[in-house]
Each structure stands twice: as structure tokens, then as C-alpha cells.
Short mmCIF file of C-alpha atoms and ligand atoms in Angstrom, two decimals:
data_model
loop_
_atom_site.label_atom_id
_atom_site.label_comp_id
_atom_site.label_asym_id
_atom_site.label_seq_id
_atom_site.Cartn_x
_atom_site.Cartn_y
_atom_site.Cartn_z
CA MET O 1 15.40 -33.91 20.64
CA LEU O 2 18.96 -34.44 19.76
CA GLU O 3 19.82 -36.59 16.60
CA LEU O 4 23.31 -36.71 15.12
CA ASN O 5 23.11 -38.15 11.52
CA GLY O 6 26.34 -39.71 10.01
CA VAL O 7 28.64 -37.21 12.02
CA HIS O 8 32.28 -36.85 10.93
CA ALA O 9 34.98 -34.86 12.76
CA HIS O 10 38.77 -34.99 12.27
CA TYR O 11 41.98 -33.99 14.62
CA GLY O 12 43.96 -32.44 11.66
CA LYS O 13 44.40 -35.49 9.15
CA VAL O 14 43.13 -38.09 11.72
CA HIS O 15 39.73 -39.04 10.90
CA VAL O 16 38.04 -40.02 14.40
CA LEU O 17 34.56 -39.80 14.12
CA GLN O 18 33.39 -41.61 10.85
CA GLY O 19 29.66 -41.51 10.43
CA THR O 20 28.32 -41.37 14.12
CA SER O 21 24.84 -41.60 14.56
CA LEU O 22 22.49 -41.31 17.66
CA GLU O 23 19.38 -40.01 19.09
CA VAL O 24 18.08 -38.69 22.25
CA HIS O 25 14.50 -38.49 22.83
CA ASN O 26 12.53 -36.17 25.23
CA GLY O 27 13.24 -36.91 28.97
CA GLU O 28 15.16 -39.96 27.98
CA ALA O 29 18.54 -41.17 29.66
CA VAL O 30 20.76 -42.50 26.94
CA GLY O 31 23.92 -43.88 27.43
CA LEU O 32 27.23 -44.06 25.03
CA LEU O 33 29.93 -46.92 25.92
CA GLY O 34 32.76 -48.02 24.24
CA ARG O 35 36.33 -48.84 24.87
CA ASN O 36 39.12 -46.37 25.42
CA GLY O 37 39.80 -44.12 22.37
CA VAL O 38 36.66 -44.99 20.26
CA GLY O 39 35.99 -41.29 19.98
CA LYS O 40 33.00 -40.91 22.90
CA THR O 41 34.45 -37.66 24.07
CA THR O 42 34.99 -36.64 20.60
CA THR O 43 31.32 -37.04 19.79
CA LEU O 44 30.42 -34.96 22.96
CA LYS O 45 32.90 -32.27 21.85
CA THR O 46 31.52 -32.49 18.35
CA ILE O 47 28.04 -31.77 19.63
CA MET O 48 29.29 -28.83 21.77
CA GLY O 49 31.02 -27.49 18.84
CA LEU O 50 34.42 -27.67 20.20
CA VAL O 51 35.46 -30.12 17.82
CA PRO O 52 34.07 -28.76 14.25
CA ALA O 53 31.91 -31.75 12.35
CA THR O 54 33.44 -32.18 8.93
CA GLY O 55 30.40 -34.08 7.83
CA GLY O 56 26.74 -35.29 8.97
CA GLU O 57 24.54 -33.17 10.69
CA ILE O 58 23.50 -32.33 14.60
CA VAL O 59 20.26 -31.16 15.35
CA PHE O 60 18.75 -29.98 18.71
CA ASP O 61 14.90 -29.40 18.86
CA GLY O 62 14.70 -29.05 15.34
CA ARG O 63 17.72 -26.39 14.92
CA GLY O 64 21.00 -27.24 13.28
CA LEU O 65 24.04 -27.11 15.54
CA THR O 66 26.77 -27.40 13.34
CA ASP O 67 26.49 -23.68 12.10
CA LEU O 68 26.23 -22.06 15.42
CA ALA O 69 29.45 -20.34 17.04
CA PRO O 70 30.33 -22.91 19.56
CA HIS O 71 29.74 -20.46 22.70
CA ARG O 72 26.09 -20.19 21.48
CA ILE O 73 25.45 -23.81 21.79
CA PRO O 74 24.73 -24.05 25.76
CA ASP O 75 21.84 -21.54 25.06
CA THR O 76 20.23 -23.89 23.14
CA GLY O 77 19.74 -25.91 25.96
CA ILE O 78 22.48 -28.40 26.42
CA GLY O 79 24.39 -28.51 29.45
CA TYR O 80 28.17 -30.07 29.37
CA VAL O 81 29.97 -31.78 32.06
CA PRO O 82 33.53 -32.51 30.63
CA GLN O 83 35.43 -35.39 31.16
CA GLY O 84 37.62 -34.63 34.04
CA ARG O 85 35.19 -32.19 35.17
CA GLY O 86 36.52 -28.87 33.73
CA ILE O 87 36.29 -26.78 37.18
CA PHE O 88 38.18 -23.52 37.31
CA PRO O 89 40.53 -24.12 40.09
CA THR O 90 41.47 -20.52 40.53
CA LEU O 91 37.78 -19.27 40.53
CA SER O 92 35.63 -19.32 43.61
CA VAL O 93 32.79 -22.06 43.76
CA LYS O 94 30.27 -19.27 43.23
CA GLU O 95 32.11 -17.62 40.14
CA ASN O 96 32.45 -21.50 38.72
CA LEU O 97 28.57 -21.54 39.19
CA GLU O 98 27.71 -18.52 37.76
CA ILE O 99 30.17 -18.52 35.01
CA ALA O 100 27.96 -18.47 32.16
CA LEU O 101 24.86 -16.42 33.65
CA THR O 102 24.35 -12.98 32.49
CA LYS O 103 21.54 -12.77 34.46
CA ALA O 104 20.75 -14.29 38.03
CA PRO O 105 18.62 -17.62 37.69
CA PRO O 106 15.23 -17.59 39.17
CA SER O 107 15.23 -18.20 43.10
CA GLN O 108 13.31 -21.59 42.79
CA VAL O 109 16.57 -23.00 40.47
CA THR O 110 19.16 -21.74 42.77
CA ASP O 111 17.09 -23.19 45.95
CA TYR O 112 16.75 -26.24 44.19
CA VAL O 113 20.30 -26.55 43.31
CA PHE O 114 21.83 -25.58 46.96
CA ASP O 115 19.01 -28.06 48.15
CA ARG O 116 20.72 -30.94 46.35
CA PHE O 117 24.24 -29.76 46.72
CA PRO O 118 24.13 -28.20 50.48
CA ARG O 119 27.89 -28.39 50.62
CA LEU O 120 28.42 -26.36 47.77
CA LYS O 121 26.43 -23.73 49.39
CA GLU O 122 28.80 -24.00 52.51
CA ARG O 123 31.78 -23.49 50.24
CA LEU O 124 30.79 -20.60 47.60
CA SER O 125 33.79 -18.14 48.18
CA GLN O 126 36.12 -21.17 48.24
CA PRO O 127 38.48 -21.78 44.75
CA GLY O 128 37.09 -24.63 43.04
CA GLY O 129 40.52 -26.38 43.04
CA THR O 130 40.24 -27.03 46.61
CA LEU O 131 37.05 -29.26 46.43
CA SER O 132 37.33 -32.94 46.36
CA GLY O 133 36.90 -34.68 43.39
CA GLY O 134 33.41 -35.73 44.28
CA GLU O 135 32.42 -32.08 45.24
CA GLN O 136 33.93 -30.76 41.90
CA GLN O 137 31.69 -33.24 40.03
CA MET O 138 28.88 -31.98 41.73
CA LEU O 139 29.86 -28.42 40.91
CA ALA O 140 30.25 -29.37 37.50
CA ILE O 141 26.54 -30.85 37.40
CA ALA O 142 25.14 -28.00 39.37
CA ARG O 143 26.57 -25.51 37.14
CA CYS O 144 24.91 -27.07 34.25
CA LEU O 145 21.53 -26.96 36.23
CA VAL O 146 21.69 -23.20 36.84
CA MET O 147 21.62 -22.64 32.96
CA GLN O 148 18.11 -24.63 33.35
CA PRO O 149 19.10 -27.10 30.28
CA LYS O 150 16.87 -29.47 28.56
CA LEU O 151 19.59 -31.92 28.22
CA ILE O 152 22.68 -32.37 29.91
CA ILE O 153 25.70 -34.55 28.60
CA LEU O 154 28.07 -36.29 30.82
CA ASP O 155 31.59 -37.39 30.05
CA GLU O 156 32.61 -40.20 32.35
CA PRO O 157 31.16 -38.44 35.65
CA THR O 158 32.30 -41.22 37.92
CA GLU O 159 35.75 -41.60 36.60
CA GLY O 160 38.46 -41.21 39.21
CA ILE O 161 35.79 -40.69 42.05
CA MET O 162 35.97 -42.64 45.38
CA PRO O 163 33.67 -45.71 44.90
CA ILE O 164 31.39 -44.77 48.18
CA LEU O 165 30.85 -41.33 46.10
CA VAL O 166 29.90 -42.85 42.92
CA GLN O 167 26.70 -43.71 44.34
CA ASP O 168 25.79 -40.09 44.94
CA ILE O 169 26.89 -39.28 41.61
CA ARG O 170 24.34 -41.61 40.19
CA ARG O 171 21.82 -40.40 42.46
CA GLU O 172 22.28 -36.85 41.41
CA ILE O 173 21.97 -37.64 37.49
CA LYS O 174 18.85 -39.94 38.34
CA ALA O 175 17.43 -36.70 40.09
CA VAL O 176 18.00 -34.62 37.31
CA ASN O 177 16.49 -36.82 34.88
CA ASP O 178 13.55 -37.58 37.20
CA THR O 179 12.72 -33.62 36.56
CA GLY O 180 12.45 -34.14 33.04
CA VAL O 181 15.73 -33.12 31.68
CA SER O 182 17.14 -35.37 29.14
CA ILE O 183 20.56 -37.07 29.43
CA LEU O 184 23.21 -38.37 27.27
CA LEU O 185 25.93 -40.26 29.40
CA VAL O 186 29.26 -41.64 28.32
CA GLU O 187 30.70 -44.14 30.71
CA GLN O 188 33.17 -46.85 31.06
CA ASN O 189 31.49 -47.94 34.26
CA ILE O 190 28.87 -50.08 32.84
CA LYS O 191 26.84 -50.73 35.71
CA THR O 192 26.35 -46.91 36.31
CA ALA O 193 25.15 -46.58 32.52
CA LEU O 194 22.76 -49.59 32.88
CA ARG O 195 21.31 -48.20 36.19
CA LEU O 196 20.64 -44.76 34.77
CA CYS O 197 19.90 -45.37 30.91
CA SER O 198 17.02 -46.56 29.35
CA ARG O 199 18.82 -47.13 26.15
CA ILE O 200 22.51 -47.54 25.25
CA TYR O 201 24.55 -47.10 22.08
CA ILE O 202 28.30 -48.84 21.55
CA MET O 203 30.75 -47.25 19.98
CA GLU O 204 33.58 -48.78 18.05
CA LYS O 205 36.48 -46.76 16.04
CA GLY O 206 34.46 -43.67 15.28
CA THR O 207 30.95 -45.14 14.64
CA VAL O 208 28.12 -46.66 16.71
CA VAL O 209 28.11 -50.19 16.04
CA HIS O 210 25.40 -51.54 18.63
CA GLU O 211 22.16 -49.94 20.07
CA ALA O 212 19.73 -51.86 22.80
CA THR O 213 17.67 -51.10 25.64
CA ALA O 214 19.67 -51.27 28.96
CA GLU O 215 17.28 -54.24 29.62
CA ASP O 216 18.61 -56.30 26.72
CA LEU O 217 22.09 -55.45 26.99
CA LYS O 218 22.36 -56.44 30.67
CA ASN O 219 21.62 -60.08 29.57
CA ASP O 220 23.48 -59.90 26.12
CA THR O 221 26.88 -61.00 27.43
CA GLU O 222 28.25 -61.77 23.94
CA THR O 223 27.97 -58.27 23.02
CA LEU O 224 29.11 -56.90 26.02
CA HIS O 225 32.01 -59.44 25.77
CA ARG O 226 32.77 -58.46 22.05
CA TYR O 227 32.99 -54.33 22.21
CA LEU O 228 33.34 -53.55 25.86
CA GLY O 229 35.58 -56.64 26.79
CA VAL O 230 33.62 -57.46 29.82
CA THR O 231 32.50 -60.63 31.39
CA VAL O 232 29.58 -60.30 33.59
CA MET F 1 72.74 11.24 49.60
CA GLU F 2 70.10 13.84 48.36
CA LEU F 3 71.05 11.92 44.62
CA VAL F 4 70.39 8.76 45.95
CA ILE F 5 67.11 9.45 47.35
CA ALA F 6 66.06 11.45 44.26
CA LEU F 7 67.04 8.78 41.96
CA GLY F 8 65.67 6.20 43.82
CA MET F 9 62.24 8.24 44.00
CA ASN F 10 62.37 8.31 40.43
CA GLY F 11 62.96 4.87 40.11
CA ILE F 12 60.00 3.97 42.19
CA VAL F 13 57.84 6.17 40.01
CA TRP F 14 59.11 5.14 36.71
CA GLY F 15 58.53 1.23 38.16
CA LEU F 16 55.12 2.04 38.71
CA ILE F 17 54.58 3.17 35.09
CA ILE F 18 56.24 0.18 33.97
CA ALA F 19 54.39 -2.15 36.15
CA LEU F 20 51.14 -0.55 34.77
CA ILE F 21 52.52 -1.17 30.90
CA ALA F 22 54.33 -4.64 31.58
CA LEU F 23 50.82 -5.78 33.11
CA GLY F 24 49.28 -5.25 29.80
CA LEU F 25 52.03 -7.47 28.41
CA SER F 26 51.64 -9.73 30.86
CA ILE F 27 47.68 -10.47 30.43
CA ILE F 28 48.64 -10.63 26.59
CA PHE F 29 51.02 -13.42 27.47
CA GLY F 30 48.93 -15.07 29.89
CA LEU F 31 45.81 -15.12 27.69
CA LEU F 32 46.59 -15.44 24.21
CA ASP F 33 50.25 -16.90 24.46
CA ILE F 34 51.46 -13.90 22.39
CA ILE F 35 54.81 -12.66 22.62
CA ASN F 36 54.27 -8.96 22.47
CA ILE F 37 57.45 -7.46 20.81
CA ALA F 38 55.36 -4.45 19.80
CA HIS F 39 54.21 -3.47 23.66
CA GLY F 40 56.90 -0.92 23.78
CA ASP F 41 55.68 0.43 20.80
CA PHE F 42 52.00 0.71 22.21
CA PHE F 43 53.45 2.63 25.09
CA MET F 44 55.25 4.91 22.49
CA VAL F 45 51.84 5.56 20.52
CA GLY F 46 50.44 6.49 23.78
CA THR F 47 53.11 9.15 24.41
CA VAL F 48 52.61 10.72 20.72
CA LEU F 49 49.04 10.65 21.18
CA ALA F 50 49.44 12.45 24.41
CA TRP F 51 51.52 14.79 22.57
CA ALA F 52 48.85 15.08 19.85
CA VAL F 53 45.91 15.81 22.30
CA PHE F 54 48.19 18.58 24.11
CA GLU F 55 48.87 20.26 20.64
CA GLY F 56 45.25 19.98 19.41
CA THR F 57 43.87 21.18 22.76
CA GLY F 58 46.16 22.75 24.77
CA ASN F 59 44.99 20.62 27.37
CA TYR F 60 47.02 17.46 28.84
CA TRP F 61 44.51 16.55 31.22
CA LEU F 62 42.39 15.26 28.18
CA ALA F 63 44.88 13.03 27.31
CA PHE F 64 44.41 10.93 30.15
CA ALA F 65 40.77 10.28 29.19
CA ILE F 66 41.08 10.08 25.54
CA VAL F 67 44.13 8.21 24.75
CA PRO F 68 43.19 4.88 26.75
CA ILE F 69 40.17 4.58 24.85
CA ILE F 70 41.86 5.33 21.41
CA GLY F 71 44.33 2.82 22.63
CA PHE F 72 41.43 0.25 23.54
CA GLY F 73 40.31 0.74 19.77
CA LEU F 74 43.54 0.21 18.35
CA GLY F 75 44.24 -2.84 20.57
CA ALA F 76 41.08 -4.38 19.03
CA LEU F 77 41.54 -3.75 15.53
CA ILE F 78 45.08 -4.78 15.78
CA GLU F 79 43.69 -8.11 17.54
CA TYR F 80 41.26 -8.81 14.91
CA ALA F 81 43.69 -7.60 11.80
CA VAL F 82 47.10 -9.27 13.00
CA ILE F 83 46.72 -11.69 16.21
CA GLN F 84 43.49 -13.71 15.09
CA PRO F 85 45.03 -14.81 11.78
CA ILE F 86 47.81 -16.42 13.65
CA LYS F 87 46.01 -17.98 16.58
CA ASN F 88 47.32 -21.48 17.22
CA ALA F 89 50.56 -20.81 15.77
CA ALA F 90 52.26 -19.07 19.13
CA ALA F 91 55.57 -19.28 17.49
CA LEU F 92 54.44 -16.79 14.71
CA SER F 93 53.45 -14.38 17.54
CA ILE F 94 57.21 -12.96 17.75
CA VAL F 95 57.42 -12.46 13.96
CA ALA F 96 54.10 -10.95 13.72
CA THR F 97 54.47 -8.75 16.52
CA PHE F 98 57.89 -7.66 15.50
CA GLY F 99 56.48 -6.64 12.19
CA LEU F 100 53.55 -4.48 14.07
CA SER F 101 56.47 -2.80 15.88
CA ILE F 102 58.18 -1.62 12.88
CA ILE F 103 54.83 -0.53 11.11
CA LEU F 104 53.97 1.25 14.45
CA GLN F 105 57.26 2.95 14.58
CA GLU F 106 57.46 4.20 10.93
CA SER F 107 53.85 5.43 10.99
CA VAL F 108 54.88 7.30 13.83
CA ARG F 109 58.02 8.55 12.09
CA ALA F 110 56.08 9.60 9.00
CA THR F 111 53.63 11.45 10.97
CA TYR F 112 55.08 13.00 14.05
CA GLY F 113 58.76 13.11 12.52
CA ALA F 114 61.83 11.54 13.76
CA ALA F 115 63.04 14.34 16.19
CA PRO F 116 62.25 13.67 19.66
CA SER F 117 60.70 16.30 21.82
CA ARG F 118 59.63 17.20 25.21
CA LEU F 119 56.14 17.74 26.75
CA THR F 120 55.85 20.12 29.88
CA ALA F 121 54.22 18.74 32.78
CA PRO F 122 50.44 19.89 33.65
CA ILE F 123 51.71 20.33 36.87
CA GLU F 124 55.24 22.23 37.35
CA THR F 125 55.06 22.87 41.01
CA THR F 126 57.58 21.36 43.74
CA ILE F 127 57.22 20.24 46.94
CA PRO F 128 59.77 19.52 49.89
CA LEU F 129 60.57 15.80 50.38
CA PHE F 130 63.11 14.16 52.12
CA GLY F 131 65.13 17.23 52.16
CA LEU F 132 64.73 17.70 48.38
CA GLU F 133 62.14 19.71 46.24
CA TYR F 134 60.30 16.97 44.23
CA GLU F 135 58.53 17.74 41.50
CA VAL F 136 54.74 17.05 42.27
CA TYR F 137 53.82 15.90 38.69
CA ARG F 138 55.95 12.63 39.33
CA LEU F 139 54.00 12.00 42.42
CA PHE F 140 50.96 12.35 40.27
CA ALA F 141 52.18 9.81 38.07
CA ALA F 142 52.88 7.49 40.50
CA PHE F 143 49.36 7.70 41.99
CA ILE F 144 47.44 7.52 38.74
CA SER F 145 49.48 4.40 37.96
CA VAL F 146 48.77 3.04 41.31
CA VAL F 147 44.81 3.62 40.82
CA ALA F 148 45.07 2.08 37.04
CA ILE F 149 46.61 -0.98 38.47
CA ILE F 150 44.09 -1.47 41.37
CA ALA F 151 41.32 -0.56 38.85
CA PHE F 152 42.51 -3.65 36.89
CA PHE F 153 42.77 -5.88 39.49
CA ILE F 154 39.37 -4.81 40.70
CA PHE F 155 37.95 -5.32 37.38
CA LEU F 156 39.87 -8.84 36.88
CA HIS F 157 38.27 -10.07 40.25
CA ARG F 158 34.77 -8.46 40.34
CA THR F 159 33.23 -8.36 36.82
CA LYS F 160 31.96 -10.78 34.73
CA MET F 161 34.67 -10.21 31.68
CA GLY F 162 37.32 -10.24 34.54
CA THR F 163 36.01 -14.01 35.48
CA TRP F 164 35.79 -14.80 32.00
CA MET F 165 39.33 -13.75 31.49
CA ARG F 166 40.52 -16.08 34.04
CA ALA F 167 38.24 -18.70 33.17
CA VAL F 168 39.55 -18.58 29.32
CA ARG F 169 43.11 -18.35 30.51
CA TYR F 170 42.87 -21.72 32.27
CA ASP F 171 40.84 -23.69 30.13
CA PRO F 172 39.43 -21.89 26.76
CA GLU F 173 37.81 -25.20 25.64
CA THR F 174 35.58 -25.68 28.56
CA ALA F 175 34.94 -22.21 29.04
CA THR F 176 33.44 -21.92 25.30
CA ALA F 177 31.63 -24.96 26.38
CA MET F 178 30.10 -22.99 29.22
CA GLY F 179 29.01 -20.33 26.82
CA ILE F 180 32.08 -17.55 27.33
CA PRO F 181 32.63 -15.82 23.98
CA ALA F 182 36.46 -16.81 23.83
CA ARG F 183 37.17 -14.92 20.72
CA ARG F 184 35.88 -11.79 22.15
CA VAL F 185 37.36 -12.29 25.51
CA TYR F 186 40.95 -12.66 23.55
CA GLN F 187 40.17 -9.63 21.67
CA ILE F 188 39.26 -7.40 24.70
CA THR F 189 42.17 -8.66 26.51
CA PHE F 190 44.56 -7.59 23.93
CA ALA F 191 42.52 -4.32 23.76
CA ILE F 192 42.92 -3.54 27.25
CA GLY F 193 46.81 -4.47 27.37
CA PHE F 194 46.98 -1.63 24.50
CA ALA F 195 44.86 0.80 26.61
CA MET F 196 47.38 0.35 29.61
CA ALA F 197 50.49 0.61 27.65
CA ALA F 198 48.94 3.61 26.19
CA LEU F 199 47.88 5.31 29.55
CA GLY F 200 51.55 4.46 30.39
CA GLY F 201 52.75 6.70 27.62
CA VAL F 202 50.12 9.40 28.62
CA VAL F 203 51.47 9.35 32.46
CA ALA F 204 55.11 9.23 31.12
CA GLY F 205 55.10 11.65 28.55
CA PRO F 206 56.15 14.79 30.49
CA ILE F 207 58.96 12.78 32.21
CA THR F 208 60.47 11.49 29.05
CA THR F 209 60.92 12.14 25.45
CA VAL F 210 58.50 11.79 22.82
CA ASP F 211 60.25 9.80 20.41
CA PHE F 212 59.19 6.95 17.76
CA GLN F 213 61.89 5.05 19.31
CA ALA F 214 60.65 5.43 22.95
CA GLY F 215 59.57 1.85 23.03
CA VAL F 216 62.55 0.08 22.46
CA ASP F 217 63.85 1.00 25.76
CA VAL F 218 60.85 0.36 27.66
CA LEU F 219 60.20 -3.38 26.10
CA PRO F 220 62.96 -5.01 27.78
CA PHE F 221 62.41 -3.74 30.78
CA CYS F 222 58.69 -4.89 30.71
CA PHE F 223 59.77 -8.26 29.76
CA MET F 224 62.20 -8.20 32.85
CA ALA F 225 59.61 -7.55 35.13
CA VAL F 226 57.27 -10.34 33.71
CA ILE F 227 60.00 -13.20 33.74
CA ILE F 228 61.10 -11.84 37.30
CA GLY F 229 57.60 -11.52 38.72
CA GLY F 230 57.02 -15.02 37.41
CA LEU F 231 55.40 -15.64 34.05
CA GLY F 232 51.62 -15.21 34.12
CA ASN F 233 51.79 -13.90 37.63
CA LEU F 234 50.27 -10.48 37.54
CA GLU F 235 51.01 -9.38 41.05
CA GLY F 236 54.32 -10.66 40.80
CA THR F 237 54.91 -8.36 37.26
CA VAL F 238 53.96 -5.33 39.53
CA ALA F 239 55.99 -5.94 42.19
CA ALA F 240 59.24 -7.00 40.35
CA ALA F 241 58.90 -3.63 37.90
CA VAL F 242 58.94 -1.45 41.13
CA MET F 243 61.70 -3.19 42.53
CA LEU F 244 63.57 -3.62 39.30
CA ALA F 245 63.27 0.40 38.34
CA PHE F 246 64.17 1.22 42.07
CA PHE F 247 67.30 -0.88 42.20
CA GLU F 248 68.19 0.92 38.59
CA GLY F 249 67.38 4.27 39.78
CA VAL F 250 69.88 3.85 43.05
CA MET F 251 72.60 2.03 40.69
CA ALA F 252 72.16 5.04 38.72
CA SER F 253 73.26 7.63 41.35
CA PHE F 254 76.73 6.09 41.63
CA ALA F 255 77.33 4.51 37.84
CA ASP F 256 76.09 5.38 34.45
CA PRO F 257 72.68 4.48 33.29
CA THR F 258 74.30 1.47 30.89
CA MET F 259 75.81 0.00 34.09
CA ALA F 260 72.67 0.17 36.13
CA ARG F 261 70.98 -1.73 33.18
CA ILE F 262 73.67 -4.35 33.34
CA GLY F 263 73.15 -4.40 36.93
CA SER F 264 69.59 -5.26 36.79
CA LEU F 265 70.30 -7.79 33.91
CA CYS F 266 72.68 -9.46 36.40
CA LEU F 267 70.03 -9.37 39.00
CA MET F 268 67.47 -10.72 36.80
CA SER F 269 69.84 -13.89 35.84
CA LEU F 270 70.55 -14.20 39.53
CA VAL F 271 67.33 -14.52 40.35
CA LEU F 272 66.59 -16.88 37.51
CA LEU F 273 69.28 -19.09 38.73
CA ILE F 274 67.72 -19.15 42.22
CA ARG F 275 63.90 -19.00 41.07
CA PRO F 276 63.63 -20.41 37.79
CA HIS F 277 59.96 -19.61 37.94
CA GLY F 278 60.52 -15.90 39.33
CA ILE F 279 60.65 -14.52 42.66
CA PHE F 280 56.60 -14.74 43.32
CA SER F 281 56.26 -18.36 41.84
CA GLY F 282 53.75 -20.27 43.82
CA ALA F 283 52.49 -17.42 45.73
CA THR F 284 49.58 -16.52 43.65
CA ARG F 285 48.75 -18.14 40.25
N1 LIG H 301 43.41 -33.43 20.39
C1 LIG H 301 43.67 -34.47 19.63
N2 LIG H 301 44.32 -34.63 18.39
C2 LIG H 301 44.72 -35.24 17.96
N3 LIG H 301 43.92 -36.79 18.25
C3 LIG H 301 43.05 -36.94 19.37
C4 LIG H 301 43.00 -35.59 20.14
N4 LIG H 301 41.75 -36.00 21.16
C5 LIG H 301 41.64 -37.30 20.86
N5 LIG H 301 42.47 -37.87 19.93
C6 LIG H 301 42.56 -39.23 19.30
O1 LIG H 301 41.03 -39.35 18.99
C7 LIG H 301 40.76 -40.55 19.45
C8 LIG H 301 39.17 -40.53 19.99
O2 LIG H 301 39.45 -39.98 21.22
P1 LIG H 301 38.39 -39.75 22.46
O3 LIG H 301 38.97 -38.78 23.29
O4 LIG H 301 37.08 -39.41 21.54
O5 LIG H 301 37.98 -41.22 22.91
P2 LIG H 301 37.01 -41.72 24.09
O6 LIG H 301 36.24 -42.60 23.48
O7 LIG H 301 36.42 -40.55 24.76
O8 LIG H 301 38.32 -42.32 25.05
P3 LIG H 301 38.28 -42.37 26.90
O9 LIG H 301 37.25 -43.43 27.06
O10 LIG H 301 39.88 -42.66 26.93
O11 LIG H 301 37.84 -40.91 27.33
C9 LIG H 301 41.74 -41.36 20.21
O12 LIG H 301 42.47 -42.23 19.22
C10 LIG H 301 42.45 -40.04 20.56
O13 LIG H 301 43.57 -40.64 20.70
MG1 LIG H 302 36.70 -39.63 26.50
#
């Protein structure tokens, strides 16, 4: 459903993405791992049109994304949870949640979201900035859900979250995936990625250098060590 | 004593008009990172358009409805032609808007002419107030300014576009990724900024002179209000404008206007020494 073919991207003259290719199939949860600064965030931003692709193609549901105005990309069915969560601190929780909606979502969607995130419902009129890190992450996910996306891409959703809440966030992502929404997950936390995703890509210096099923990667200590510097 | 009251009252009225104009300056600065040197000229264009409406129709009230709309259109056009090309180069904004200021002034001089004129107020009655006969139009001017300022805050906090403006101001990238057309939000913000200055021009028209250089006086006053109120603090801008104008008005009752202006510049320096981020920093952002 989402396909990146040899995508390039630059920040000024710096060539950050150097031919990144990856694929997410319908209903699948895919992980994108790699050390600091290899270009994971840039890959997601390029998908969202926030960083222009300078080469290659990005196709979602048969439709090329690179020619679309960036603010039209969410409309195609892609939800985005940015690194650092991207909650607007001075907007209320309700305003954050409904920021992108031009009309109210069907009540079963809002019911579902408030069922899953009862704490957000209690805090609707509070400024987004007063929520805890974990609650903000839930809000960022909920904000995607009300847009009824087909794919959600998440950039390090467990970064800077209290360890006891990491499990909650994992559970929510899993629940979203179980409803048939595809997931593209960027993570530093390898355990989270291995638990949630069936397939994993590993990036290095702006390209994907390794692809494996989570099952295989779990036992491939050499690859894990080489690209991610972890010894399991 | 009566003079002090009269000038103090005039100061508050003028302060509310300035608040309306400075609010436009403040949102343009807050959202687009543009230091709009032409903002005083937006006000001036408002007075001249009001004059033109009055000359054309004989009805000054029409100007209150028509001129802000024309201002909005001009603002949208200018944003597209002048501001969009220099986006991401905020330092250029001073040069570009300075050029814009010259273009606006010279266009008015070429069409309206260089001679200042006065407009008669659409309400010419006076009422007794604090022991003096006060012009009703000035009270009306204050009322319109307050209504426009309140309407703007309601718009900012109760409408989709207002919410988008607050979101884009905080984080344009994430806002875009949520589907907000940031380009359009910038354009509408600039257009509203022009419309507010132009409405200020209509309101102030009968109590000031219609002159192609009228903006030159208004601009520093607006900047002082924005700075003292705390950069990007909209409520602070409004409060600072009223306080400054009241202060200058009272000063002007026992010193000449130049001394009054020097006085308020000193006041601004003092405020910035004590509170570098403005009097109202930290209160609301
Ligand atoms: N706005 C920018 N301007 C210039 N260079 C940038 C910018 N953002 C990122 N870079 C550079 O591009 C490279 C890739 O950055 P990116 O944020 O995509 O990495 P990442 O894999 O997400 O890293 P992390 O795990 O730390 O989030 C890095 O070398 C970074 O320094
Ligand atoms: Mg990153």
C-alpha cells in the first residue's frame, strides 16, 4: 500500500536520503530501525511531504505522493505521529484532537477513541501542554485515529516516556494495528519494534541496508550488533 | 484639570484605535515572522479609502463596512506578491516591507495628492462627561475599536481558522502534517492584519488628518505597544497600546507632544530594562 522507491532528499546541500526503498503492505506493521542520525525521521518527513523528495517515488494506494501539496497527504489516509509528539501546548486537548477535521467524525470513531483513551476525555478543555508525556503520546495517536487513516507512521513513540508507560503505548499501537490499520514504526527501542512489527528494515547513512522478518532478526545477533550496536 | 481629563480621554480613545492596528502588526509578526514596516501605511490607506468612500457616496458609515474588506483583499494580494517570495528569509522582511511602504505612500500621493485634508465626523454632537463637553464620535470610535478587538479574539479562539492560526504559529511543520494549509493560513493572517489596520484608519479618519504620511506617526506607536506588551503577546499588545496612549495624552496636557513622545520612549526603555520580555510576559502566550 505504501511504497518508497529509491527516494532521495536533501537539507540544503546535504544529501540525507540516498535512495531509500521500503514497502508497507495492507494491514502490516513494519519497523524502521537505525542508529541516531541515519535518516529515519527524514524518511517519514519525506513521506509526509514536509521534506521534498529530490528523487525517486513514493506511492500510496496507487497514488504518487511527491507531487501532492504537503497538507493534502493526510487526506490520502496517512496519519503521522511526529518525533516529540507534536502536540500544540496552547491548544486545548479537544482542539488538538480535532485540529485537522473539517467535519465531525462518525460517533463510532469518537466513541472508540474515548473508550481507548478515557483520560483524554476527562481533560478535553485542558491545554495540551499540561498533559504528561505519556498522555501527550496518547493524544498524538488519538489525533491520528479520528482522521480514520489507513496507515499510521510513528516516529519513536516511546522516546522519553516513563518505562511503566511504554507498555501502554505499545498496547495502543498493537490495538490500532489489530483494527486493520497499517503501521510504519520508527524506533530506537528494538524490543518495542520486535514486539509490534512483523517485518523490520534497518537504515544506515540514508539507505535501507537490511530487511528481515522480526522473527529472524531477533536471533540474528550479528546484524543487530553491526547496524544497531546492540548485543542481545 | 479639564484639559488633563480631555487629553487623557482622547489618549484612551486613541490607544484603543492603536491597539486595533497594533494587533494586526502583532499577528503578522507572530505568525509570519515579518517585521512589517508598511503597517502604518496600511492604516493610512484605510483613512484614504474611507475618504474616497465618503467622497463617492456622501455616506461615511459605508466606509466601516467596505474599507476593511478592501483592506483584506489588498492584504491577501500583497502577501502573495511580496511576502511569499521572501518566506524563509525573515531578515529580508524589513527591506521588502520598507519598499512596500514607499510604494503605498507614493501611490497615495500620486492619486489622492500631497495635501492633507480633514474629514467631518459622521456624528457631530457632544455630551457632557466629567464636566466637559465630549465628542460623541470619539466615544463611538472607542466602542468600534473595542468591538473589533473582542471580535478578533473570539475569531482566534472559537473558529477553525483561528485554531489553525494558533497551531501554525506554534509549529507550522506539524500543523501541515495534520492537514492544515499553512500557506493559506499565512495569507489570511496577513490579510486580517491589513484589514484591522484599515479599519483603524476608518475609525480614526475623522479625528486625525488624511495624509499620505499619516502612517509614519502611527508605526512607531504600534511597535512600542507590541514590544512593551511582549512580542507575540496579543492581549499584552492591547493593554500596552491603551496605557501608552493614555500616558502620552496626560503628558501632552502639560508638555508639548514631542516631549510626550520622548516621555513614552523613556517609559518603554524603563519597562524593557526591568522586564526585557515586556510587562505581560509569562501571563499569556
Ligand atoms: N533540518 C535539518 N537541517 C539540516 N540537517 C538535518 C536537519 N534535520 C536532520 N538533519 C541531518 O540529517 C541526518 C538525518 O537526520 P534524521 O533526523 O532523519 O535522523 P534520525 O535517524 O531520525 O535520527 P534520530 O534517531 O536521532 O531521531 C542527520 O545527520 C541530521 O543531522
Ligand atoms: Mg529521528
